[in-house]
Coordinates of C-alpha atoms and ligand atoms in Angstrom, one line a residue:
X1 CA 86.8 204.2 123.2
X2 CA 85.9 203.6 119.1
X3 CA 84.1 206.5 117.8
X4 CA 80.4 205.7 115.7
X5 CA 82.3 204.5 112.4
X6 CA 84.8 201.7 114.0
X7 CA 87.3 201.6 111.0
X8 CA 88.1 205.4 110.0
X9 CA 91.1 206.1 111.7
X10 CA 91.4 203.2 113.6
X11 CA 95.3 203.2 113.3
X12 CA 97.5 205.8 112.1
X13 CA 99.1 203.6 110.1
X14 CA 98.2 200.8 107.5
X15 CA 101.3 198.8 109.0
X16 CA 100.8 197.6 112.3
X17 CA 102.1 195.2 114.7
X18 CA 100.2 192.2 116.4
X19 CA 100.4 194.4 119.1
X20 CA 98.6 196.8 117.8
X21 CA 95.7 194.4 116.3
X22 CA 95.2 192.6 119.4
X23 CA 94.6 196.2 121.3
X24 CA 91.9 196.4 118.8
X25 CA 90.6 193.3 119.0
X26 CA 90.4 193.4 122.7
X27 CA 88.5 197.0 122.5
X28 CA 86.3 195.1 119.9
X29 CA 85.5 192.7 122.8
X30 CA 84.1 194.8 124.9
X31 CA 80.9 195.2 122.5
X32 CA 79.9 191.5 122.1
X33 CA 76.4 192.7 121.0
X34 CA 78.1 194.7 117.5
X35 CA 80.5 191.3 116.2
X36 CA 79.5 189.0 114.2
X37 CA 79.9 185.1 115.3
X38 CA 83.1 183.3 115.0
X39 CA 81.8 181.5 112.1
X40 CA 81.5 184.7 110.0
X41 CA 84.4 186.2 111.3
X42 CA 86.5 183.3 110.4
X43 CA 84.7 183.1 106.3
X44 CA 85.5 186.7 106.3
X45 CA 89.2 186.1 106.9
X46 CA 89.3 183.5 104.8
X47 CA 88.3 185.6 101.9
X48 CA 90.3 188.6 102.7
X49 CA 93.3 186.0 102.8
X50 CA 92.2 185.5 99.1
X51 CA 91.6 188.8 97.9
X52 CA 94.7 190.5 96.2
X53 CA 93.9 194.0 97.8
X54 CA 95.2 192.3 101.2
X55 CA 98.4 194.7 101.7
X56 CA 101.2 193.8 104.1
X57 CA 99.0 190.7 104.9
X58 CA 96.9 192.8 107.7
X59 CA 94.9 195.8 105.7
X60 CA 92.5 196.6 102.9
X61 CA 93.4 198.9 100.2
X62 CA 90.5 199.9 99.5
X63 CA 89.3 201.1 103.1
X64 CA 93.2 201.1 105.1
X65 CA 90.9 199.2 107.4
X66 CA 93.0 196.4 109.2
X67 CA 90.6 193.2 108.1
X68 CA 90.8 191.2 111.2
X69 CA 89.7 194.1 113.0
X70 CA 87.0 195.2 110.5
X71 CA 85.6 192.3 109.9
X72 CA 84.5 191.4 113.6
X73 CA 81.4 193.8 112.6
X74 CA 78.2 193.0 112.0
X75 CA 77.5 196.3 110.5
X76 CA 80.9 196.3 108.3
X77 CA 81.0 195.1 104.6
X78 CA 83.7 194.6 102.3
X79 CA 84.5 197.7 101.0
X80 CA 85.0 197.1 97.6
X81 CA 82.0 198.7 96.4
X82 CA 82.1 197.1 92.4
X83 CA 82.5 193.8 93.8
X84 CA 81.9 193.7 97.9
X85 CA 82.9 189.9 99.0
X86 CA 81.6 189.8 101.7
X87 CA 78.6 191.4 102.7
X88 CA 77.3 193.3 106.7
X89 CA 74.8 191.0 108.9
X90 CA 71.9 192.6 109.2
Ligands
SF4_1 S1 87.7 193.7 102.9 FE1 87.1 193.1 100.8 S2 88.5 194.2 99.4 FE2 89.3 194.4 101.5 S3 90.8 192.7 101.7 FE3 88.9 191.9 102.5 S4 87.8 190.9 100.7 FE4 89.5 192.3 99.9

């Protein structure tokens, strides 16, 4: 079950499997009413694809918050507090 902040200490590493992000994604699942639409989700991705503090391709440096996991949140922002890039649905 995710605790109240769904990204602080999600993983206990910031290098994880597929396995591991598809466990996540299926727990994210199960709380439809919390993620954002497909649409979003997907232009999220997109920019996090873009952004250079991507590391190992799956997690943000400046949270250790695996993106595609994160970003399924309506409630989540970018982290990057000076220059957020993508923004919570409110
Ligand atoms: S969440 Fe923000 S800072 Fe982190 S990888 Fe995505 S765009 Fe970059």
């Amino acid at each position: 079950m995710m605790q109240k902040n769904e990204c602080k200490g999600c993983v206990e590493s910031v290098i994880v499997s597929e396995e591991v992000i598809e466990e996540l994604l299926k727990e994210a699942a199960e709380t439809p009413e919390k993620l954002v639409l497909d649409s979003v989700y997907q232009e999220r991705l997109s920019i996090c694809r873009d952004c250079t503090s991507l590391q190992y391709g799956t997690t943000c440096a400046y949270s250790g918050c695996i993106v595609r996991y994160r970003a399924k949140f309506k409630r989540k922002a970018c982290p990057n507090i000076g220059n957020p890039k993508w923004s919570k649905v409110v």
